Amino acid sequence: MKQVPVGVSARHIHLSKEHIEILFGKDYELTVLKDLSQPGQYAANETVKVEGTKNCFEKVRILGPARGDSQLEISKTDSFYLGVKAPVRESGDIEDSPGIKVVGPAGEVEMEKGVIIAARHIHFHTSDAEKWGIQNKQLLKVKVNGERPLIFEDVVARISNDFALDMHIDTDEANAAGVKNGEMAEIID
Amino acid sequence: MKQVPVGVSARHIHLSKEHIEILFGKDYELTVLKDLSQPGQYAANETVKVEGTKNCFEKVRILGPARGDSQLEISKTDSFYLGVKAPVRESGDIEDSPGIKVVGPAGEVEMEKGVIIAARHIHFHTSDAEKWGIQNKQLLKVKVNGERPLIFEDVVARISNDFALDMHIDTDEANAAGVKNGEMAEIID
């Protein structure tokens, strides 16, 4: 059985160093609220406001550390609420995605792009992938036996020595499956 | 191929005649905004406010005609937002479900029960079910080839001469699949 823990990604934002400085002030450094399952990644204490065309979210959690490009990851439900037509994309693939206005305590940023719905994916440490014969970018079928059982198709395999085994789905997907953070899913194909 | 159109149920409320009169006034009759896929069912022009413990929805669409018991159908995402622990149930199965406060232009009702997350299901006309050899209450596997393909398990078959063929899923499920109203799904088992 190829079992993988489920990590439910709530809406969050990654920010570039430049944007952190505009939003929070020169030389500002994010502070760690909680380490995440992927080594080196953390939820920051800091949040920002994001303003869509229809509604806004007052407190969107920042995930650190700073990245090259800012990226807001939301669910499709969030995209309807905000009024932003976010595409389903792999993290980092932000060309031609919509932007959004971000507001922090020290300033505002008009992101020109970077609003996406993250494509469901599994992080594999290289050793897990080798053990199970899984290739990078392979599309997997994963069964989730939550309160509302279902099988996710086209789950993207992402393999690295820096990753810990974890399947990332968003809140729509978690709620559709009735599954919670830390519960197990099974790769069936 | 057993193909079924998808009907996405946004949050909505069914009201008893008694509750309609408290919320809208004595002898009030709902007015029809739009007929729904199931014969005799309609979206009313009227909406109500529902107040959870954490947040409220200002305008929840009423579906008519009046029913024996009031029932608020929400998504799991909605249940977290409202702060109401709604169980996944078949429509009408509201014993031991939580209640909620409902506010209309003429009065308020404290529903004692009836807040549920509707279990995914397919309405079959008797002739469709006979043609495909499907039994009432049978649990089906249904593949949805939306933007984010997946297979729903435990889809409840409901059969009646009064039904039109339609698979009802909620907004979490539709968004998790990237599927829209009227697109087709396929019963695979």
PDB file of N, CA and C in Angstrom, chain B residues 19 94 96-100 109-115:
ATOM      1  N   HIS B  19     -42.954  28.215   8.699  1.00  0.00           N
ATOM      2  CA  HIS B  19     -41.801  29.120   8.745  1.00  0.00           C
ATOM      3  C   HIS B  19     -41.910  30.231   7.698  1.00  0.00           C
ATOM      4  N   ILE B  94     -32.943  14.652   8.757  1.00  0.00           N
ATOM      5  CA  ILE B  94     -32.439  15.783   9.545  1.00  0.00           C
ATOM      6  C   ILE B  94     -32.425  15.541  11.051  1.00  0.00           C
ATOM      7  N   ASP B  96     -31.207  14.942  14.619  1.00  0.00           N
ATOM      8  CA  ASP B  96     -29.931  15.212  15.293  1.00  0.00           C
ATOM      9  C   ASP B  96     -28.974  16.070  14.474  1.00  0.00           C
ATOM     10  N   SER B  97     -29.502  16.790  13.489  1.00  0.00           N
ATOM     11  CA  SER B  97     -28.661  17.778  12.801  1.00  0.00           C
ATOM     12  C   SER B  97     -28.812  19.107  13.541  1.00  0.00           C
ATOM     13  N   PRO B  98     -27.830  20.005  13.405  1.00  0.00           N
ATOM     14  CA  PRO B  98     -27.933  21.280  14.122  1.00  0.00           C
ATOM     15  C   PRO B  98     -28.992  22.193  13.510  1.00  0.00           C
ATOM     16  N   GLY B  99     -29.423  23.176  14.274  1.00  0.00           N
ATOM     17  CA  GLY B  99     -30.336  24.192  13.775  1.00  0.00           C
ATOM     18  C   GLY B  99     -29.593  25.473  13.468  1.00  0.00           C
ATOM     19  N   ILE B 100     -30.345  26.511  13.149  1.00  0.00           N
ATOM     20  CA  ILE B 100     -29.736  27.809  12.855  1.00  0.00           C
ATOM     21  C   ILE B 100     -30.826  28.873  12.919  1.00  0.00           C
ATOM     22  N   VAL B 109     -36.930  32.929  12.739  1.00  0.00           N
ATOM     23  CA  VAL B 109     -37.189  31.555  13.158  1.00  0.00           C
ATOM     24  C   VAL B 109     -35.899  30.970  13.707  1.00  0.00           C
ATOM     25  N   GLU B 110     -35.974  30.320  14.836  1.00  0.00           N
ATOM     26  CA  GLU B 110     -34.828  29.557  15.351  1.00  0.00           C
ATOM     27  C   GLU B 110     -35.069  28.105  14.945  1.00  0.00           C
ATOM     28  N   MET B 111     -34.506  27.711  13.790  1.00  0.00           N
ATOM     29  CA  MET B 111     -34.673  26.308  13.371  1.00  0.00           C
ATOM     30  C   MET B 111     -33.994  25.422  14.408  1.00  0.00           C
ATOM     31  N   GLU B 112     -34.692  24.367  14.866  1.00  0.00           N
ATOM     32  CA  GLU B 112     -34.106  23.511  15.898  1.00  0.00           C
ATOM     33  C   GLU B 112     -33.199  22.443  15.310  1.00  0.00           C
ATOM     34  N   LYS B 113     -33.428  22.135  14.036  1.00  0.00           N
ATOM     35  CA  LYS B 113     -32.597  21.162  13.318  1.00  0.00           C
ATOM     36  C   LYS B 113     -32.761  21.437  11.832  1.00  0.00           C
ATOM     37  N   GLY B 114     -32.006  20.715  11.005  1.00  0.00           N
ATOM     38  CA  GLY B 114     -32.229  20.833   9.564  1.00  0.00           C
ATOM     39  C   GLY B 114     -31.070  21.404   8.776  1.00  0.00           C
ATOM     40  N   VAL B 115     -29.923  21.683   9.443  1.00  0.00           N
ATOM     41  CA  VAL B 115     -28.761  22.156   8.677  1.00  0.00           C
ATOM     42  C   VAL B 115     -27.921  20.943   8.281  1.00  0.00           C
TER      43      VAL B 115
END
